[in-house]
Amino acid sequence: MLISTETMLGTELLGTDRSVGSVCDLLFDDETWVVRHLVVDTGHWLPGRQVLLPPMKVQNADWGASSASVPLTSQQVKDSPSVESDRPVSRQMEIELYQHFDVPYYWGPAGATLAGSGYTPMPLAAGLMPMDQVENDDIKRNHLRSFDEVSGYSIQGTDDHVGHVEGMVIDDVNWSIQQLIVDTRNWWPGKKVLLGRDQIQEISWSEATVTVGLTKEQIKSSPLYDPVA
């Protein structure tokens, strides 16, 4: 099922004994465009804390009702490795998170190497790999970006700037980002269009720009985004 970030963010996650918080951001792989972690605001029961949960833990999601289940107790969530929201998430931190929640890694021989541009689902049947078998380069590599960071990035077409990133459309089965929602208010007021992932040529994190291989007119001919469709 394809879900927009507008719909997904704010969804309450119900653990086995209580609500463990709500989704406030997403971390995705900047090479494969697959969501790797949900950033969860734990609210009043664990004040001042955000936790990362693997999206494969989400069950029985009713996005329209802003509700989903996770087979976790509040204690399991509370005991998860602490993540500082203002610092990049390292591979070593990911290893600790995946081991804590007993889910497979998505890289290396225990899972599936995700180098390349295709949409690759989470390897649900992969085993865990001991820390001493993980390559040093994997541990050091910073490859995650947050939706909150990318939201607002300028869209650069082949002939002009044509708007900014307003949201994303995500497949909630394999958690791949399928499309960008682009707000074109600067030159086409009131319209939002959908751009496929394969139309993105480059992302400049330093310049906060997404470059696409389309002209302004081609972008204008892209499918319109309808939030109620």
PDB file of C-alpha atoms in Angstrom:
ATOM      1  CA  MET A   1       0.000   0.000   0.000  1.00  0.00           C
ATOM      2  CA  LEU A   2       1.315   3.457  -0.904  1.00  0.00           C
ATOM      3  CA  ILE A   3       1.243   5.928   1.977  1.00  0.00           C
ATOM      4  CA  SER A   4       2.285   9.573   2.082  1.00  0.00           C
ATOM      5  CA  THR A   5       4.487  10.938   4.822  1.00  0.00           C
ATOM      6  CA  GLU A   6       1.672  13.360   5.593  1.00  0.00           C
ATOM      7  CA  THR A   7      -0.488  10.380   6.537  1.00  0.00           C
ATOM      8  CA  MET A   8       2.229   8.312   8.186  1.00  0.00           C
ATOM      9  CA  LEU A   9       3.688  10.960  10.481  1.00  0.00           C
ATOM     10  CA  GLY A  10       1.783  11.266  13.732  1.00  0.00           C
ATOM     11  CA  THR A  11       0.674   7.622  13.681  1.00  0.00           C
ATOM     12  CA  GLU A  12       0.418   6.205  17.205  1.00  0.00           C
ATOM     13  CA  LEU A  13       2.303   2.947  17.809  1.00  0.00           C
ATOM     14  CA  LEU A  14       0.549   0.596  20.202  1.00  0.00           C
ATOM     15  CA  GLY A  15       2.833  -1.785  22.092  1.00  0.00           C
ATOM     16  CA  THR A  16       1.716  -4.939  23.873  1.00  0.00           C
ATOM     17  CA  ASP A  17       1.070  -3.102  27.123  1.00  0.00           C
ATOM     18  CA  ARG A  18       0.622   0.556  26.181  1.00  0.00           C
ATOM     19  CA  SER A  19       1.181   3.183  23.510  1.00  0.00           C
ATOM     20  CA  VAL A  20       4.923   3.619  23.003  1.00  0.00           C
ATOM     21  CA  GLY A  21       4.679   6.909  21.114  1.00  0.00           C
ATOM     22  CA  SER A  22       4.015   8.352  17.687  1.00  0.00           C
ATOM     23  CA  VAL A  23       6.008   8.477  14.453  1.00  0.00           C
ATOM     24  CA  CYS A  24       7.629  11.899  14.145  1.00  0.00           C
ATOM     25  CA  ASP A  25      10.252  11.327  11.424  1.00  0.00           C
ATOM     26  CA  LEU A  26      11.745   8.692   9.102  1.00  0.00           C
ATOM     27  CA  LEU A  27      15.369   7.775   8.429  1.00  0.00           C
ATOM     28  CA  PHE A  28      16.050   6.452   4.928  1.00  0.00           C
ATOM     29  CA  ASP A  29      19.078   5.094   3.073  1.00  0.00           C
ATOM     30  CA  ASP A  30      20.355   7.788   0.721  1.00  0.00           C
ATOM     31  CA  GLU A  31      21.540   5.210  -1.838  1.00  0.00           C
ATOM     32  CA  THR A  32      18.588   2.831  -2.052  1.00  0.00           C
ATOM     33  CA  TRP A  33      15.788   5.131  -0.892  1.00  0.00           C
ATOM     34  CA  VAL A  34      14.438   2.602   1.583  1.00  0.00           C
ATOM     35  CA  VAL A  35      13.195   3.612   5.036  1.00  0.00           C
ATOM     36  CA  ARG A  36      15.415   2.020   7.692  1.00  0.00           C
ATOM     37  CA  HIS A  37      14.110   3.480  10.952  1.00  0.00           C
ATOM     38  CA  LEU A  38      11.011   5.141  12.306  1.00  0.00           C
ATOM     39  CA  VAL A  39      11.766   7.989  14.677  1.00  0.00           C
ATOM     40  CA  VAL A  40       9.286   7.712  17.537  1.00  0.00           C
ATOM     41  CA  ASP A  41       8.412  10.467  19.979  1.00  0.00           C
ATOM     42  CA  THR A  42       7.681   8.654  23.245  1.00  0.00           C
ATOM     43  CA  GLY A  43       5.576  11.498  24.618  1.00  0.00           C
ATOM     44  CA  HIS A  44       4.747  11.888  28.300  1.00  0.00           C
ATOM     45  CA  TRP A  45       5.595   8.371  29.442  1.00  0.00           C
ATOM     46  CA  LEU A  46       9.275   8.781  28.509  1.00  0.00           C
ATOM     47  CA  PRO A  47       9.746  12.567  28.352  1.00  0.00           C
ATOM     48  CA  GLY A  48      12.571  14.095  26.361  1.00  0.00           C
ATOM     49  CA  ARG A  49      13.311  10.856  24.524  1.00  0.00           C
ATOM     50  CA  GLN A  50      13.067   9.748  20.928  1.00  0.00           C
ATOM     51  CA  VAL A  51      13.722   6.159  19.898  1.00  0.00           C
ATOM     52  CA  LEU A  52      14.373   4.419  16.586  1.00  0.00           C
ATOM     53  CA  LEU A  53      12.245   1.413  15.670  1.00  0.00           C
ATOM     54  CA  PRO A  54      12.773  -0.863  12.655  1.00  0.00           C
ATOM     55  CA  PRO A  55       9.766  -0.415  10.333  1.00  0.00           C
ATOM     56  CA  MET A  56       9.500  -4.198   9.924  1.00  0.00           C
ATOM     57  CA  LYS A  57       8.112  -4.226  13.466  1.00  0.00           C
ATOM     58  CA  VAL A  58       4.972  -2.344  12.391  1.00  0.00           C
ATOM     59  CA  GLN A  59       1.872  -4.544  12.221  1.00  0.00           C
ATOM     60  CA  ASN A  60      -1.822  -4.009  11.511  1.00  0.00           C
ATOM     61  CA  ALA A  61      -1.304  -0.439  10.386  1.00  0.00           C
ATOM     62  CA  ASP A  62      -4.429   1.642   9.886  1.00  0.00           C
ATOM     63  CA  TRP A  63      -2.811   4.773   8.520  1.00  0.00           C
ATOM     64  CA  GLY A  64      -6.142   6.489   7.984  1.00  0.00           C
ATOM     65  CA  ALA A  65      -6.871   6.129  11.687  1.00  0.00           C
ATOM     66  CA  SER A  66      -3.270   7.042  12.625  1.00  0.00           C
ATOM     67  CA  SER A  67      -2.787   3.766  14.471  1.00  0.00           C
ATOM     68  CA  ALA A  68      -0.476   0.749  14.181  1.00  0.00           C
ATOM     69  CA  SER A  69       0.773  -2.062  16.411  1.00  0.00           C
ATOM     70  CA  VAL A  70       4.309  -3.077  17.350  1.00  0.00           C
ATOM     71  CA  PRO A  71       4.997  -6.401  19.170  1.00  0.00           C
ATOM     72  CA  LEU A  72       7.067  -4.669  21.843  1.00  0.00           C
ATOM     73  CA  THR A  73       6.583  -3.874  25.506  1.00  0.00           C
ATOM     74  CA  SER A  74       7.150  -0.373  26.794  1.00  0.00           C
ATOM     75  CA  GLN A  75      10.133  -1.740  28.734  1.00  0.00           C
ATOM     76  CA  GLN A  76      11.738  -3.005  25.523  1.00  0.00           C
ATOM     77  CA  VAL A  77      11.318   0.428  23.986  1.00  0.00           C
ATOM     78  CA  LYS A  78      12.627   2.144  27.108  1.00  0.00           C
ATOM     79  CA  ASP A  79      15.715  -0.110  27.175  1.00  0.00           C
ATOM     80  CA  SER A  80      16.586   0.485  23.512  1.00  0.00           C
ATOM     81  CA  PRO A  81      19.959   2.144  22.779  1.00  0.00           C
ATOM     82  CA  SER A  82      19.827   5.895  23.262  1.00  0.00           C
ATOM     83  CA  VAL A  83      20.025   7.943  20.067  1.00  0.00           C
ATOM     84  CA  GLU A  84      20.915  11.623  20.003  1.00  0.00           C
ATOM     85  CA  SER A  85      18.600  13.369  17.563  1.00  0.00           C
ATOM     86  CA  ASP A  86      21.180  15.977  16.540  1.00  0.00           C
ATOM     87  CA  ARG A  87      23.889  13.470  15.562  1.00  0.00           C
ATOM     88  CA  PRO A  88      24.163  11.064  12.603  1.00  0.00           C
ATOM     89  CA  VAL A  89      23.226   7.444  13.257  1.00  0.00           C
ATOM     90  CA  SER A  90      26.328   5.306  12.762  1.00  0.00           C
ATOM     91  CA  ARG A  91      26.366   1.735  11.509  1.00  0.00           C
ATOM     92  CA  GLN A  92      27.559   0.632  14.949  1.00  0.00           C
ATOM     93  CA  MET A  93      24.507   2.257  16.519  1.00  0.00           C
ATOM     94  CA  GLU A  94      22.310   0.499  13.954  1.00  0.00           C
ATOM     95  CA  ILE A  95      23.886  -2.825  14.906  1.00  0.00           C
ATOM     96  CA  GLU A  96      23.057  -2.215  18.560  1.00  0.00           C
ATOM     97  CA  LEU A  97      19.478  -1.275  17.656  1.00  0.00           C
ATOM     98  CA  TYR A  98      18.916  -4.299  15.439  1.00  0.00           C
ATOM     99  CA  GLN A  99      20.376  -6.626  18.035  1.00  0.00           C
ATOM    100  CA  HIS A 100      18.206  -5.117  20.766  1.00  0.00           C
ATOM    101  CA  PHE A 101      15.015  -5.578  18.728  1.00  0.00           C
ATOM    102  CA  ASP A 102      16.159  -8.983  17.405  1.00  0.00           C
ATOM    103  CA  VAL A 103      15.744  -8.166  13.727  1.00  0.00           C
ATOM    104  CA  PRO A 104      18.150  -8.902  10.840  1.00  0.00           C
ATOM    105  CA  TYR A 105      20.566  -6.378   9.436  1.00  0.00           C
ATOM    106  CA  TYR A 106      19.863  -5.200   5.908  1.00  0.00           C
ATOM    107  CA  TRP A 107      23.498  -5.302   4.763  1.00  0.00           C
ATOM    108  CA  GLY A 108      26.377  -7.749   4.514  1.00  0.00           C
ATOM    109  CA  PRO A 109      26.391 -11.570   4.274  1.00  0.00           C
ATOM    110  CA  ALA A 110      23.762 -11.990   6.998  1.00  0.00           C
ATOM    111  CA  GLY A 111      21.275  -9.991   4.958  1.00  0.00           C
ATOM    112  CA  ALA A 112      21.448  -8.579   1.475  1.00  0.00           C
ATOM    113  CA  THR A 113      23.947  -6.049   0.162  1.00  0.00           C
ATOM    114  CA  LEU A 114      21.910  -3.062  -0.931  1.00  0.00           C
ATOM    115  CA  ALA A 115      24.420  -1.243  -3.105  1.00  0.00           C
ATOM    116  CA  GLY A 116      22.658   0.083  -6.170  1.00  0.00           C
ATOM    117  CA  SER A 117      19.590   2.103  -6.933  1.00  0.00           C
ATOM    118  CA  GLY A 118      16.841  -0.513  -6.891  1.00  0.00           C
ATOM    119  CA  TYR A 119      14.129  -0.752  -4.301  1.00  0.00           C
ATOM    120  CA  THR A 120      15.135  -3.587  -1.984  1.00  0.00           C
ATOM    121  CA  PRO A 121      12.840  -4.936   0.722  1.00  0.00           C
ATOM    122  CA  MET A 122      13.940  -5.727   4.230  1.00  0.00           C
ATOM    123  CA  PRO A 123      15.460  -9.242   4.306  1.00  0.00           C
ATOM    124  CA  LEU A 124      13.090 -10.725   6.866  1.00  0.00           C
ATOM    125  CA  ALA A 125      14.709 -14.173   6.904  1.00  0.00           C
ATOM    126  CA  ALA A 126      18.325 -13.067   7.371  1.00  0.00           C
ATOM    127  CA  GLY A 127      20.299 -13.914  10.490  1.00  0.00           C
ATOM    128  CA  LEU A 128      22.213 -11.634  12.808  1.00  0.00           C
ATOM    129  CA  MET A 129      25.951 -11.253  12.405  1.00  0.00           C
ATOM    130  CA  PRO A 130      28.365 -10.969  15.356  1.00  0.00           C
ATOM    131  CA  MET A 131      29.862  -7.528  15.840  1.00  0.00           C
ATOM    132  CA  ASP A 132      33.418  -8.788  15.197  1.00  0.00           C
ATOM    133  CA  GLN A 133      32.406  -9.975  11.723  1.00  0.00           C
ATOM    134  CA  VAL A 134      31.162  -6.588  10.568  1.00  0.00           C
ATOM    135  CA  GLU A 135      33.553  -4.671   8.313  1.00  0.00           C
ATOM    136  CA  ASN A 136      35.042  -1.496   9.787  1.00  0.00           C
ATOM    137  CA  ASP A 137      33.895   0.500   6.754  1.00  0.00           C
ATOM    138  CA  ASP A 138      30.324  -0.630   7.399  1.00  0.00           C
ATOM    139  CA  ILE A 139      30.540   0.498  11.008  1.00  0.00           C
ATOM    140  CA  LYS A 140      31.868   3.949  10.092  1.00  0.00           C
ATOM    141  CA  ARG A 141      29.619   4.594   7.114  1.00  0.00           C
ATOM    142  CA  ASN A 142      26.955   7.257   7.569  1.00  0.00           C
ATOM    143  CA  HIS A 143      24.237   6.610   5.020  1.00  0.00           C
ATOM    144  CA  LEU A 144      21.007   7.710   6.664  1.00  0.00           C
ATOM    145  CA  ARG A 145      19.026  10.879   6.034  1.00  0.00           C
ATOM    146  CA  SER A 146      15.888  12.051   7.752  1.00  0.00           C
ATOM    147  CA  PHE A 147      12.699  13.051   6.003  1.00  0.00           C
ATOM    148  CA  ASP A 148      12.621  16.135   8.209  1.00  0.00           C
ATOM    149  CA  GLU A 149      15.995  17.153   6.748  1.00  0.00           C
ATOM    150  CA  VAL A 150      14.968  16.643   3.109  1.00  0.00           C
ATOM    151  CA  SER A 151      11.544  18.254   3.466  1.00  0.00           C
ATOM    152  CA  GLY A 152      11.839  21.727   1.985  1.00  0.00           C
ATOM    153  CA  TYR A 153      14.757  20.911  -0.330  1.00  0.00           C
ATOM    154  CA  SER A 154      14.555  22.856  -3.592  1.00  0.00           C
ATOM    155  CA  ILE A 155      13.725  20.958  -6.811  1.00  0.00           C
ATOM    156  CA  GLN A 156      16.068  21.906  -9.656  1.00  0.00           C
ATOM    157  CA  GLY A 157      14.832  21.014 -13.134  1.00  0.00           C
ATOM    158  CA  THR A 158      16.911  21.208 -16.297  1.00  0.00           C
ATOM    159  CA  ASP A 159      15.809  24.783 -16.936  1.00  0.00           C
ATOM    160  CA  ASP A 160      14.678  26.250 -13.625  1.00  0.00           C
ATOM    161  CA  HIS A 161      13.890  25.746  -9.935  1.00  0.00           C
ATOM    162  CA  VAL A 162      10.396  24.339  -9.817  1.00  0.00           C
ATOM    163  CA  GLY A 163       9.372  24.035  -6.191  1.00  0.00           C
ATOM    164  CA  HIS A 164      10.411  22.098  -3.118  1.00  0.00           C
ATOM    165  CA  VAL A 165      10.029  18.693  -1.510  1.00  0.00           C
ATOM    166  CA  GLU A 166       6.760  18.601   0.400  1.00  0.00           C
ATOM    167  CA  GLY A 167       6.582  14.900   1.173  1.00  0.00           C
ATOM    168  CA  MET A 168       7.215  11.344   0.056  1.00  0.00           C
ATOM    169  CA  VAL A 169       5.091   8.399  -1.010  1.00  0.00           C
ATOM    170  CA  ILE A 170       6.197   5.136   0.603  1.00  0.00           C
ATOM    171  CA  ASP A 171       5.340   1.485  -0.037  1.00  0.00           C
ATOM    172  CA  ASP A 172       4.542   0.163   3.436  1.00  0.00           C
ATOM    173  CA  VAL A 173       5.270  -3.442   2.407  1.00  0.00           C
ATOM    174  CA  ASN A 174       8.961  -3.071   1.555  1.00  0.00           C
ATOM    175  CA  TRP A 175       9.340   0.502   2.871  1.00  0.00           C
ATOM    176  CA  SER A 176      10.772   1.849  -0.380  1.00  0.00           C
ATOM    177  CA  ILE A 177      10.280   5.513  -1.222  1.00  0.00           C
ATOM    178  CA  GLN A 178       8.435   5.512  -4.536  1.00  0.00           C
ATOM    179  CA  GLN A 179       7.772   9.188  -5.219  1.00  0.00           C
ATOM    180  CA  LEU A 180       8.481  12.711  -4.050  1.00  0.00           C
ATOM    181  CA  ILE A 181       5.609  15.110  -3.448  1.00  0.00           C
ATOM    182  CA  VAL A 182       6.644  18.467  -4.885  1.00  0.00           C
ATOM    183  CA  ASP A 183       4.973  21.749  -3.983  1.00  0.00           C
ATOM    184  CA  THR A 184       5.102  24.072  -7.014  1.00  0.00           C
ATOM    185  CA  ARG A 185       3.605  27.120  -5.302  1.00  0.00           C
ATOM    186  CA  ASN A 186       6.347  29.478  -6.579  1.00  0.00           C
ATOM    187  CA  TRP A 187       5.227  29.136 -10.218  1.00  0.00           C
ATOM    188  CA  TRP A 188       2.044  27.051 -10.196  1.00  0.00           C
ATOM    189  CA  PRO A 189       0.073  28.100  -7.100  1.00  0.00           C
ATOM    190  CA  GLY A 190      -1.997  25.481  -5.342  1.00  0.00           C
ATOM    191  CA  LYS A 191      -0.568  22.517  -7.252  1.00  0.00           C
ATOM    192  CA  LYS A 192       1.486  19.590  -6.008  1.00  0.00           C
ATOM    193  CA  VAL A 193       2.931  16.955  -8.339  1.00  0.00           C
ATOM    194  CA  LEU A 194       4.461  13.503  -7.953  1.00  0.00           C
ATOM    195  CA  LEU A 195       7.967  12.786  -9.214  1.00  0.00           C
ATOM    196  CA  GLY A 196       9.168   9.186  -9.423  1.00  0.00           C
ATOM    197  CA  ARG A 197      12.338   8.154  -7.627  1.00  0.00           C
ATOM    198  CA  ASP A 198      13.911   7.220 -10.973  1.00  0.00           C
ATOM    199  CA  GLN A 199      13.630  10.836 -12.155  1.00  0.00           C
ATOM    200  CA  ILE A 200      16.030  12.079  -9.466  1.00  0.00           C
ATOM    201  CA  GLN A 201      19.545  12.629 -10.787  1.00  0.00           C
ATOM    202  CA  GLU A 202      21.330  14.041  -7.773  1.00  0.00           C
ATOM    203  CA  ILE A 203      20.789  15.288  -4.239  1.00  0.00           C
ATOM    204  CA  SER A 204      23.059  17.945  -2.828  1.00  0.00           C
ATOM    205  CA  TRP A 205      22.896  17.785   0.947  1.00  0.00           C
ATOM    206  CA  SER A 206      25.156  20.842   1.264  1.00  0.00           C
ATOM    207  CA  GLU A 207      22.995  22.963  -1.089  1.00  0.00           C
ATOM    208  CA  ALA A 208      19.667  21.444   0.006  1.00  0.00           C
ATOM    209  CA  THR A 209      18.719  20.738  -3.610  1.00  0.00           C
ATOM    210  CA  VAL A 210      17.225  17.807  -5.505  1.00  0.00           C
ATOM    211  CA  THR A 211      18.117  17.776  -9.213  1.00  0.00           C
ATOM    212  CA  VAL A 212      15.749  16.057 -11.652  1.00  0.00           C
ATOM    213  CA  GLY A 213      16.163  15.431 -15.366  1.00  0.00           C
ATOM    214  CA  LEU A 214      12.929  17.169 -16.341  1.00  0.00           C
ATOM    215  CA  THR A 215      12.015  20.597 -17.639  1.00  0.00           C
ATOM    216  CA  LYS A 216       9.518  22.830 -15.904  1.00  0.00           C
ATOM    217  CA  GLU A 217       6.870  21.882 -18.465  1.00  0.00           C
ATOM    218  CA  GLN A 218       7.552  18.171 -18.046  1.00  0.00           C
ATOM    219  CA  ILE A 219       7.192  18.537 -14.299  1.00  0.00           C
ATOM    220  CA  LYS A 220       3.940  20.416 -14.861  1.00  0.00           C
ATOM    221  CA  SER A 221       2.725  17.379 -16.823  1.00  0.00           C
ATOM    222  CA  SER A 222       3.557  14.995 -13.963  1.00  0.00           C
ATOM    223  CA  PRO A 223       0.709  13.362 -12.032  1.00  0.00           C
ATOM    224  CA  LEU A 224      -0.984  15.709  -9.586  1.00  0.00           C
ATOM    225  CA  TYR A 225      -0.853  14.777  -5.936  1.00  0.00           C
ATOM    226  CA  ASP A 226      -4.272  14.277  -4.401  1.00  0.00           C
ATOM    227  CA  PRO A 227      -4.030  13.777  -0.617  1.00  0.00           C
ATOM    228  CA  VAL A 228      -7.498  12.219  -0.467  1.00  0.00           C
ATOM    229  CA  ALA A 229      -7.027   9.772  -3.363  1.00  0.00           C
TER     230      ALA A 229
END
